[in-house]
CSV table of N, CA and C in Angstrom, one decimal:
chain,number,residue,atom,x,y,z
X,1,UNK,N,6.4,-18.7,21.0
X,1,UNK,CA,5.5,-17.7,21.6
X,1,UNK,C,4.4,-17.3,20.6
X,2,UNK,N,3.3,-17.0,21.2
X,2,UNK,CA,2.1,-16.5,20.4
X,2,UNK,C,2.1,-15.0,20.3
X,3,UNK,N,2.0,-14.5,19.1
X,3,UNK,CA,2.0,-13.0,19.0
X,3,UNK,C,0.6,-12.4,19.1
X,4,UNK,N,-0.4,-13.1,18.7
X,4,UNK,CA,-1.7,-12.6,18.8
X,4,UNK,C,-2.1,-11.8,17.5
X,5,UNK,N,-3.3,-11.2,17.6
X,5,UNK,CA,-3.8,-10.5,16.4
X,5,UNK,C,-3.5,-9.0,16.5
X,6,UNK,N,-3.3,-8.4,15.3
X,6,UNK,CA,-3.2,-7.0,15.2
X,6,UNK,C,-3.7,-6.5,13.9
X,7,UNK,N,-4.2,-5.3,13.8
X,7,UNK,CA,-4.8,-4.8,12.6
X,7,UNK,C,-3.8,-4.5,11.5
X,8,UNK,N,-4.1,-5.0,10.3
X,8,UNK,CA,-3.2,-4.7,9.2
X,8,UNK,C,-3.8,-3.9,8.1
X,9,UNK,N,-5.1,-3.5,8.3
X,9,UNK,CA,-5.8,-2.7,7.3
X,9,UNK,C,-5.1,-1.4,7.0
X,10,UNK,N,-5.0,-1.1,5.7
X,10,UNK,CA,-4.3,0.1,5.2
X,10,UNK,C,-2.9,0.0,5.0
X,11,UNK,N,-2.3,-1.2,5.4
X,11,UNK,CA,-0.8,-1.4,5.2
X,11,UNK,C,-0.6,-1.9,3.8
X,12,UNK,N,0.6,-1.5,3.2
X,12,UNK,CA,1.0,-2.1,2.0
X,12,UNK,C,1.6,-3.4,2.3
X,13,UNK,N,1.9,-4.3,1.3
X,13,UNK,CA,2.5,-5.6,1.6
X,13,UNK,C,3.8,-5.4,2.2
X,14,UNK,N,4.6,-4.4,1.7
X,14,UNK,CA,6.0,-4.2,2.3
X,14,UNK,C,5.9,-3.7,3.8
X,15,UNK,N,4.9,-2.9,4.1
X,15,UNK,CA,4.8,-2.4,5.4
X,15,UNK,C,4.4,-3.6,6.4
X,16,UNK,N,3.5,-4.5,5.9
X,16,UNK,CA,3.2,-5.6,6.7
X,16,UNK,C,4.4,-6.5,6.9
X,17,UNK,N,5.1,-6.8,5.9
X,17,UNK,CA,6.3,-7.6,6.0
X,17,UNK,C,7.3,-7.0,7.0
X,18,UNK,N,7.6,-5.7,6.9
X,18,UNK,CA,8.5,-5.0,7.8
X,18,UNK,C,8.0,-5.1,9.3
X,19,UNK,N,6.7,-4.9,9.5
X,19,UNK,CA,6.1,-5.0,10.8
X,19,UNK,C,6.2,-6.4,11.4
X,20,UNK,N,5.9,-7.4,10.6
X,20,UNK,CA,6.1,-8.8,11.1
X,20,UNK,C,7.5,-9.1,11.4
X,21,UNK,N,8.4,-8.7,10.5
X,21,UNK,CA,9.9,-8.9,10.8
X,21,UNK,C,10.3,-8.3,12.1
X,22,UNK,N,9.8,-7.1,12.4
X,22,UNK,CA,10.2,-6.4,13.6
X,22,UNK,C,9.6,-7.2,14.8
X,23,UNK,N,8.4,-7.7,14.7
X,23,UNK,CA,7.8,-8.4,15.8
X,23,UNK,C,8.5,-9.8,16.0
X,24,UNK,N,8.7,-10.5,14.9
X,24,UNK,CA,9.3,-11.8,15.0
X,24,UNK,C,10.8,-11.7,15.4
X,25,UNK,N,11.4,-10.5,15.1
X,25,UNK,CA,12.8,-10.2,15.4
X,25,UNK,C,13.0,-10.3,16.9
X,26,UNK,N,12.0,-10.1,17.7
X,26,UNK,CA,12.1,-10.2,19.2
X,26,UNK,C,12.4,-11.7,19.6
X,27,UNK,N,12.0,-12.6,18.8
X,27,UNK,CA,12.0,-14.0,19.1
X,27,UNK,C,13.0,-14.8,18.3
X,28,UNK,N,13.4,-14.3,17.1
X,28,UNK,CA,14.3,-15.0,16.2
X,28,UNK,C,15.4,-14.1,15.7
X,29,UNK,N,16.4,-14.6,15.2
X,29,UNK,CA,17.5,-13.9,14.6
X,29,UNK,C,17.2,-13.6,13.1
X,30,UNK,N,17.1,-12.3,12.8
X,30,UNK,CA,17.0,-11.9,11.4
X,30,UNK,C,15.9,-12.6,10.6
X,31,UNK,N,14.6,-12.6,11.1
X,31,UNK,CA,13.6,-13.3,10.3
X,31,UNK,C,13.3,-12.6,9.0
X,32,UNK,N,12.9,-13.4,8.0
X,32,UNK,CA,12.5,-12.8,6.7
X,32,UNK,C,11.0,-13.2,6.5
X,33,UNK,N,10.2,-12.3,6.3
X,33,UNK,CA,8.7,-12.5,6.1
X,33,UNK,C,8.3,-12.2,4.7
X,34,UNK,N,7.5,-13.1,4.1
X,34,UNK,CA,7.0,-12.8,2.8
X,34,UNK,C,5.5,-12.9,2.9
X,35,UNK,N,4.8,-11.8,2.7
X,35,UNK,CA,3.3,-11.7,2.8
X,35,UNK,C,2.7,-11.7,1.4
X,36,UNK,N,1.5,-12.2,1.3
X,36,UNK,CA,0.7,-12.1,0.1
X,36,UNK,C,-0.7,-11.7,0.4
X,37,UNK,N,-1.2,-10.6,-0.2
X,37,UNK,CA,-2.5,-10.2,0.0
X,37,UNK,C,-3.4,-10.8,-1.0
X,38,UNK,N,-4.4,-11.5,-0.6
X,38,UNK,CA,-5.3,-12.2,-1.6
X,38,UNK,C,-6.5,-11.4,-2.0
X,39,UNK,N,-6.8,-10.3,-1.3
X,39,UNK,CA,-8.0,-9.5,-1.7
X,39,UNK,C,-7.5,-8.1,-1.9
X,40,UNK,N,-6.9,-7.9,-3.1
X,40,UNK,CA,-6.3,-6.6,-3.4
X,40,UNK,C,-7.0,-5.9,-4.5
X,41,UNK,N,-8.2,-5.3,-4.1
X,41,UNK,CA,-9.0,-4.7,-5.1
X,41,UNK,C,-9.2,-3.2,-4.9
X,42,UNK,N,-9.4,-2.5,-5.9
X,42,UNK,CA,-9.7,-1.1,-5.8
X,42,UNK,C,-11.0,-0.8,-6.7
X,43,UNK,N,-11.7,0.2,-6.3
X,43,UNK,CA,-12.9,0.6,-7.0
X,43,UNK,C,-12.6,1.9,-7.8
X,44,UNK,N,-13.0,2.0,-9.0
X,44,UNK,CA,-12.7,3.2,-9.9
X,44,UNK,C,-13.9,3.7,-10.5
X,45,UNK,N,-14.1,5.0,-10.2
X,45,UNK,CA,-15.2,5.8,-10.9
X,45,UNK,C,-14.6,6.7,-11.8
X,46,UNK,N,-14.5,6.4,-13.1
X,46,UNK,CA,-13.6,7.2,-14.1
X,46,UNK,C,-14.3,8.4,-14.6
X,47,UNK,N,-15.4,8.8,-14.1
X,47,UNK,CA,-16.1,10.0,-14.6
X,47,UNK,C,-16.9,9.7,-15.8
X,48,UNK,N,-17.6,10.6,-16.3
X,48,UNK,CA,-18.4,10.3,-17.5
X,48,UNK,C,-19.8,9.8,-17.1
X,49,UNK,N,-20.4,9.1,-18.1
X,49,UNK,CA,-21.7,8.6,-17.9
X,49,UNK,C,-21.8,7.5,-16.9
X,50,UNK,N,-23.0,7.3,-16.4
X,50,UNK,CA,-23.2,6.2,-15.4
X,50,UNK,C,-22.9,4.9,-15.9
X,51,UNK,N,-22.6,3.9,-15.0
X,51,UNK,CA,-22.4,2.6,-15.4
X,51,UNK,C,-20.9,2.3,-15.8
X,52,UNK,N,-20.0,3.2,-15.6
X,52,UNK,CA,-18.6,3.0,-16.0
X,52,UNK,C,-17.7,2.7,-14.8
X,53,UNK,N,-18.3,2.6,-13.6
X,53,UNK,CA,-17.5,2.2,-12.4
X,53,UNK,C,-17.0,0.8,-12.5
X,54,UNK,N,-15.8,0.5,-12.0
X,54,UNK,CA,-15.2,-0.8,-12.1
X,54,UNK,C,-14.5,-1.2,-10.8
X,55,UNK,N,-14.6,-2.4,-10.5
X,55,UNK,CA,-13.8,-3.0,-9.4
X,55,UNK,C,-12.6,-3.8,-10.0
X,56,UNK,N,-11.4,-3.4,-9.8
X,56,UNK,CA,-10.3,-4.0,-10.4
X,56,UNK,C,-9.4,-4.8,-9.3
X,57,UNK,N,-9.1,-6.0,-9.6
X,57,UNK,CA,-8.2,-6.8,-8.7
X,57,UNK,C,-6.8,-6.4,-9.2
X,58,UNK,N,-6.0,-5.9,-8.3
X,58,UNK,CA,-4.6,-5.5,-8.7
X,58,UNK,C,-3.7,-6.8,-8.7
X,59,UNK,N,-3.0,-7.0,-9.8
X,59,UNK,CA,-2.2,-8.1,-10.0
X,59,UNK,C,-0.8,-8.0,-9.3
X,60,UNK,N,-0.4,-6.7,-9.1
X,60,UNK,CA,0.9,-6.4,-8.5
X,60,UNK,C,0.8,-5.6,-7.3
X,61,UNK,N,1.7,-5.8,-6.3
X,61,UNK,CA,1.6,-5.0,-5.0
X,61,UNK,C,1.9,-3.6,-5.2
X,62,UNK,N,2.6,-3.2,-6.2
X,62,UNK,CA,3.1,-1.8,-6.4
X,62,UNK,C,2.3,-1.1,-7.5
X,63,UNK,N,1.1,-1.5,-7.7
X,63,UNK,CA,0.3,-0.8,-8.8
X,63,UNK,C,0.0,0.6,-8.4
X,64,UNK,N,0.3,1.5,-9.4
X,64,UNK,CA,0.1,3.0,-9.1
X,64,UNK,C,-1.3,3.4,-9.5
X,65,UNK,N,-1.6,4.7,-9.2
X,65,UNK,CA,-2.9,5.3,-9.6
X,65,UNK,C,-3.0,5.3,-11.1
X,66,UNK,N,-2.0,5.7,-11.8
X,66,UNK,CA,-2.0,5.8,-13.2
X,66,UNK,C,-2.2,4.5,-13.9
X,67,UNK,N,-1.6,3.4,-13.3
X,67,UNK,CA,-1.8,2.1,-13.9
X,67,UNK,C,-3.2,1.6,-13.7
X,68,UNK,N,-3.8,1.9,-12.5
X,68,UNK,CA,-5.2,1.5,-12.3
X,68,UNK,C,-6.1,2.2,-13.2
X,69,UNK,N,-5.9,3.5,-13.4
X,69,UNK,CA,-6.8,4.2,-14.3
X,69,UNK,C,-6.7,3.6,-15.7
X,70,UNK,N,-5.5,3.2,-16.1
X,70,UNK,CA,-5.3,2.6,-17.5
X,70,UNK,C,-6.0,1.3,-17.5
X,71,UNK,N,-5.9,0.5,-16.5
X,71,UNK,CA,-6.6,-0.8,-16.4
X,71,UNK,C,-8.1,-0.6,-16.5
X,72,UNK,N,-8.6,0.5,-16.0
X,72,UNK,CA,-10.1,0.7,-16.0
X,72,UNK,C,-10.5,1.3,-17.4
X,73,UNK,N,-9.6,1.5,-18.3
X,73,UNK,CA,-9.9,2.0,-19.6
X,73,UNK,C,-9.7,3.5,-19.8
X,74,UNK,N,-9.0,4.1,-18.8
X,74,UNK,CA,-8.7,5.5,-18.9
X,74,UNK,C,-9.8,6.4,-18.3
X,75,UNK,N,-9.6,7.7,-18.5
X,75,UNK,CA,-10.6,8.6,-18.0
X,75,UNK,C,-11.6,9.0,-19.1
X,76,UNK,N,-12.8,8.7,-19.0
X,76,UNK,CA,-13.8,8.9,-20.0
X,76,UNK,C,-14.7,10.1,-19.6
X,77,UNK,N,-14.6,11.2,-20.3
X,77,UNK,CA,-15.3,12.4,-20.0
X,77,UNK,C,-15.2,12.9,-18.5
X,78,UNK,N,-14.1,12.6,-17.9
X,78,UNK,CA,-13.9,13.1,-16.6
X,78,UNK,C,-12.8,14.2,-16.5
X,79,UNK,N,-12.8,14.8,-15.4
X,79,UNK,CA,-11.8,15.9,-15.2
X,79,UNK,C,-10.5,15.3,-14.7
X,80,UNK,N,-9.5,15.2,-15.6
X,80,UNK,CA,-8.2,14.6,-15.2
X,80,UNK,C,-7.5,15.5,-14.2
X,81,UNK,N,-8.0,16.7,-14.0
X,81,UNK,CA,-7.3,17.6,-13.1
X,81,UNK,C,-8.0,17.6,-11.7
X,82,UNK,N,-9.0,16.7,-11.5
X,82,UNK,CA,-9.7,16.6,-10.2
X,82,UNK,C,-10.0,15.2,-9.9
X,83,UNK,N,-8.9,14.4,-9.5
X,83,UNK,CA,-9.0,13.0,-9.2
X,83,UNK,C,-8.8,12.9,-7.7
X,84,UNK,N,-9.7,12.1,-7.1
X,84,UNK,CA,-9.6,11.9,-5.6
X,84,UNK,C,-9.3,10.4,-5.4
X,85,UNK,N,-8.3,10.2,-4.6
X,85,UNK,CA,-8.0,8.8,-4.1
X,85,UNK,C,-8.4,8.8,-2.6
X,86,UNK,N,-9.4,7.9,-2.4
X,86,UNK,CA,-10.1,7.9,-1.1
X,86,UNK,C,-9.6,6.6,-0.4
X,87,UNK,N,-9.0,6.7,0.8
X,87,UNK,CA,-8.3,5.6,1.5
X,87,UNK,C,-8.8,5.6,2.9
X,88,UNK,N,-9.0,4.3,3.4
X,88,UNK,CA,-9.3,4.1,4.8
X,88,UNK,C,-10.8,4.0,5.1
X,89,UNK,N,-11.1,4.2,6.3
X,89,UNK,CA,-12.5,4.1,6.8
X,89,UNK,C,-13.3,5.2,6.2
X,90,UNK,N,-14.4,4.8,5.6
X,90,UNK,CA,-15.3,5.8,4.9
X,90,UNK,C,-15.9,6.8,5.8
X,91,UNK,N,-15.9,6.6,7.1
X,91,UNK,CA,-16.5,7.5,8.1
X,91,UNK,C,-15.5,8.7,8.3
X,92,UNK,N,-14.2,8.4,8.2
X,92,UNK,CA,-13.2,9.4,8.3
X,92,UNK,C,-12.0,9.0,7.4
X,93,UNK,N,-12.3,9.2,6.1
X,93,UNK,CA,-11.3,8.8,5.1
X,93,UNK,C,-10.1,9.8,4.9
X,94,UNK,N,-9.0,9.3,4.4
X,94,UNK,CA,-8.0,10.2,3.9
X,94,UNK,C,-8.2,10.4,2.4
X,95,UNK,N,-8.2,11.6,2.0
X,95,UNK,CA,-8.5,11.9,0.6
X,95,UNK,C,-7.3,12.6,0.0
X,96,UNK,N,-6.7,12.0,-1.0
X,96,UNK,CA,-5.6,12.6,-1.8
X,96,UNK,C,-6.2,13.2,-3.1
X,97,UNK,N,-5.8,14.4,-3.4
X,97,UNK,CA,-6.3,15.1,-4.6
X,97,UNK,C,-5.1,15.0,-5.6
X,98,UNK,N,-5.4,14.6,-6.8
X,98,UNK,CA,-4.4,14.5,-7.9
X,98,UNK,C,-4.8,15.3,-9.1
X,99,UNK,N,-3.9,16.0,-9.7
X,99,UNK,CA,-4.2,16.8,-10.9
X,99,UNK,C,-3.2,16.3,-12.0
X,100,UNK,N,-3.8,15.5,-12.9
X,100,UNK,CA,-3.0,15.0,-14.0
X,100,UNK,C,-2.6,15.9,-15.1
X,101,UNK,N,-3.1,17.2,-15.0
X,101,UNK,CA,-2.8,18.2,-16.0
X,101,UNK,C,-1.5,18.9,-15.8
X,102,UNK,N,-0.8,18.6,-14.8
X,102,UNK,CA,0.5,19.2,-14.5
X,102,UNK,C,1.6,18.1,-14.3
X,103,UNK,N,2.8,18.5,-14.4
X,103,UNK,CA,3.9,17.6,-14.2
X,103,UNK,C,3.9,17.2,-12.7
X,104,UNK,N,3.7,18.2,-11.8
X,104,UNK,CA,3.7,17.9,-10.4
X,104,UNK,C,2.6,16.9,-10.1
X,105,UNK,N,1.4,17.0,-10.7
X,105,UNK,CA,0.3,16.1,-10.5
X,105,UNK,C,0.6,14.7,-11.0
X,106,UNK,N,1.4,14.6,-12.1
X,106,UNK,CA,1.8,13.3,-12.6
X,106,UNK,C,2.7,12.6,-11.6
X,107,UNK,N,3.5,13.4,-10.9
X,107,UNK,CA,4.4,12.8,-9.9
X,107,UNK,C,3.5,12.3,-8.7
X,108,UNK,N,2.4,13.0,-8.4
X,108,UNK,CA,1.5,12.5,-7.3
X,108,UNK,C,0.8,11.3,-7.7
X,109,UNK,N,0.6,11.1,-9.0
X,109,UNK,CA,-0.2,9.9,-9.5
X,109,UNK,C,0.7,8.7,-9.4
X,110,UNK,N,1.9,8.8,-8.9
X,110,UNK,CA,2.7,7.6,-8.7
X,110,UNK,C,2.5,7.0,-7.4
X,111,UNK,N,1.3,7.4,-6.7
X,111,UNK,CA,0.9,6.8,-5.5
X,111,UNK,C,0.7,5.3,-5.6
X,112,UNK,N,1.2,4.5,-4.7
X,112,UNK,CA,1.0,3.0,-4.7
X,112,UNK,C,-0.4,2.8,-4.1
X,113,UNK,N,-1.2,2.0,-4.8
X,113,UNK,CA,-2.5,1.8,-4.3
X,113,UNK,C,-2.5,0.7,-3.2
X,114,UNK,N,-3.5,0.7,-2.4
X,114,UNK,CA,-3.7,-0.3,-1.3
X,114,UNK,C,-5.1,-0.9,-1.5
X,115,UNK,N,-5.2,-2.0,-0.9
X,115,UNK,CA,-6.5,-2.7,-1.0
X,115,UNK,C,-7.7,-1.8,-0.5
X,116,UNK,N,-8.8,-1.9,-1.2
X,116,UNK,CA,-10.0,-1.1,-0.9
X,116,UNK,C,-9.9,0.4,-1.1
X,117,UNK,N,-8.9,0.8,-1.8
X,117,UNK,CA,-8.8,2.3,-2.2
X,117,UNK,C,-10.0,2.5,-3.2
X,118,UNK,N,-10.4,3.8,-3.2
X,118,UNK,CA,-11.4,4.2,-4.2
X,118,UNK,C,-10.9,5.4,-5.0
X,119,UNK,N,-10.9,5.2,-6.3
X,119,UNK,CA,-10.5,6.3,-7.2
X,119,UNK,C,-11.7,7.0,-7.8
X,120,UNK,N,-11.8,8.3,-7.6
X,120,UNK,CA,-13.0,9.0,-8.1
X,120,UNK,C,-12.5,10.1,-9.0
X,121,UNK,N,-12.9,10.1,-10.3
X,121,UNK,CA,-12.6,11.1,-11.2
X,121,UNK,C,-13.9,11.9,-11.4
X,122,UNK,N,-13.8,13.2,-11.1
X,122,UNK,CA,-15.0,14.1,-11.2
X,122,UNK,C,-15.5,14.1,-12.6
X,123,UNK,N,-16.8,13.8,-12.9
X,123,UNK,CA,-17.3,13.9,-14.3
X,123,UNK,C,-17.3,15.3,-14.8
X,124,UNK,N,-17.1,15.4,-16.1
X,124,UNK,CA,-17.1,16.7,-16.8
X,124,UNK,C,-18.6,17.0,-17.1
X,125,UNK,N,-19.0,18.2,-16.6
X,125,UNK,CA,-20.4,18.6,-16.9
X,125,UNK,C,-20.6,19.0,-18.3
X,126,UNK,N,-21.7,18.5,-18.9
X,126,UNK,CA,-22.0,18.8,-20.3
X,126,UNK,C,-23.4,19.1,-20.4
X,127,UNK,N,-23.8,20.4,-20.1
X,127,UNK,CA,-25.2,20.8,-20.0
X,127,UNK,C,-25.9,20.7,-21.3
X,128,UNK,N,-25.3,21.0,-22.4
X,128,UNK,CA,-25.9,21.0,-23.7
X,128,UNK,C,-26.2,19.6,-24.2
X,129,UNK,N,-25.2,18.7,-24.0
X,129,UNK,CA,-25.4,17.3,-24.3
X,129,UNK,C,-26.5,16.7,-23.5
X,130,UNK,N,-26.5,17.0,-22.2
X,130,UNK,CA,-27.6,16.5,-21.3
X,130,UNK,C,-28.9,17.0,-21.7
X,131,UNK,N,-29.0,18.3,-22.1
X,131,UNK,CA,-30.3,18.8,-22.5
X,131,UNK,C,-30.8,18.2,-23.8
X,132,UNK,N,-29.9,18.0,-24.7
X,132,UNK,CA,-30.3,17.3,-26.0
X,132,UNK,C,-30.7,15.9,-25.8
X,133,UNK,N,-30.0,15.2,-24.9
X,133,UNK,CA,-30.4,13.8,-24.5
X,133,UNK,C,-31.8,13.7,-23.9
X,134,UNK,N,-32.1,14.7,-23.1
X,134,UNK,CA,-33.4,14.8,-22.5
X,134,UNK,C,-34.5,15.2,-23.5
X,135,UNK,N,-34.1,16.0,-24.5
X,135,UNK,CA,-35.1,16.4,-25.5
X,135,UNK,C,-35.3,15.4,-26.6
X,136,UNK,N,-34.4,14.5,-26.8
X,136,UNK,CA,-34.4,13.6,-27.9
X,136,UNK,C,-35.7,12.8,-28.0
X,137,UNK,N,-36.3,12.2,-27.0
X,137,UNK,CA,-37.5,11.4,-27.1
X,137,UNK,C,-38.6,12.3,-27.7
X,138,UNK,N,-38.7,13.6,-27.3
X,138,UNK,CA,-39.8,14.5,-27.7
X,138,UNK,C,-39.6,14.8,-29.2
X,139,UNK,N,-38.3,15.0,-29.6
X,139,UNK,CA,-38.1,15.3,-31.0
X,139,UNK,C,-38.4,14.1,-31.9
X,140,UNK,N,-38.1,12.9,-31.4
X,140,UNK,CA,-38.5,11.6,-32.1
X,140,UNK,C,-40.0,11.5,-32.2
X,141,UNK,N,-40.7,11.8,-31.2
X,141,UNK,CA,-42.1,11.7,-31.2
X,141,UNK,C,-42.7,12.7,-32.2
X,142,UNK,N,-42.2,13.9,-32.2
X,142,UNK,CA,-42.7,15.0,-33.1
X,142,UNK,C,-42.4,14.6,-34.5
X,143,UNK,N,-41.2,14.1,-34.8
X,143,UNK,CA,-40.9,13.8,-36.2
X,143,UNK,C,-41.7,12.6,-36.7
X,144,UNK,N,-41.9,11.6,-35.8
X,144,UNK,CA,-42.8,10.5,-36.2
X,144,UNK,C,-44.2,10.9,-36.5
X,145,UNK,N,-44.7,11.8,-35.6
X,145,UNK,CA,-46.1,12.3,-35.9
X,145,UNK,C,-46.2,13.1,-37.2
X,146,UNK,N,-45.2,14.0,-37.4
X,146,UNK,CA,-45.2,14.7,-38.7
X,146,UNK,C,-45.0,13.8,-39.9
X,147,UNK,N,-44.3,12.7,-39.8
X,147,UNK,CA,-44.1,11.8,-40.9
X,147,UNK,C,-45.5,11.1,-41.2
X,148,UNK,N,-46.2,10.7,-40.1
X,148,UNK,CA,-47.5,10.1,-40.3
X,148,UNK,C,-48.5,11.0,-41.0
X,149,UNK,N,-48.5,12.3,-40.5
X,149,UNK,CA,-49.4,13.3,-41.1
X,149,UNK,C,-49.1,13.5,-42.5
X,150,UNK,N,-47.8,13.6,-42.8
X,150,UNK,CA,-47.3,13.8,-44.2
X,150,UNK,C,-47.7,12.6,-45.1
X,151,UNK,N,-47.6,11.4,-44.6
X,151,UNK,CA,-47.9,10.2,-45.3
X,151,UNK,C,-49.4,10.2,-45.6
X,152,UNK,N,-50.2,10.5,-44.6
X,152,UNK,CA,-51.7,10.5,-44.8
X,152,UNK,C,-52.1,11.6,-45.8
X,153,UNK,N,-51.5,12.8,-45.8
X,153,UNK,CA,-51.7,13.8,-46.8
X,153,UNK,C,-51.4,13.4,-48.2
X,154,UNK,N,-50.2,12.7,-48.3
X,154,UNK,CA,-49.8,12.2,-49.6
X,154,UNK,C,-50.8,11.2,-50.2
X,155,UNK,N,-51.3,10.3,-49.3
X,155,UNK,CA,-52.3,9.3,-49.7
X,155,UNK,C,-53.6,9.9,-50.1
X,156,UNK,N,-54.0,10.9,-49.4
X,156,UNK,CA,-55.3,11.6,-49.7
X,156,UNK,C,-55.2,12.4,-51.0
X,157,UNK,N,-54.0,13.0,-51.3
X,157,UNK,CA,-53.9,13.7,-52.5
X,157,UNK,C,-53.9,12.8,-53.8
X,158,UNK,N,-53.4,11.6,-53.6
X,158,UNK,CA,-53.4,10.6,-54.7
X,158,UNK,C,-54.8,10.0,-54.9
X,159,UNK,N,-55.7,10.1,-53.9
X,159,UNK,CA,-57.0,9.5,-54.1
X,159,UNK,C,-57.9,10.5,-54.7
């Protein structure tokens, strides 16, 4: 018998296997299903400066949030107490908030990731560093100009 199509998005591999075993169980005695997901990727925004986002292909079906953050290189300048795991349709996602600064939060970080999950670590605001980075080209221009003026004065004094 033909079973037809049904949505499997958002299921873990184990949930898919259990669902298929239940469906095939109507037609067979004690079926055993082994599923393999070939596109098991998550996107990680680890906080900090731009350009640090990564797409990671998960090698294991039971990869946790903590393991994925470690694979991405850890949290760089992000708020470890404000991590969001975004799952499902982006028009109406399920958002899990995780706080790694507490023991309870570490237990939450044991979440098993699913394909297409997004991990967002809120960046830590650094207003002084940002201000200095914005000011740096002007300071460089000023110091270069002063160096040229000083060099010209030194040459004129020797003449």
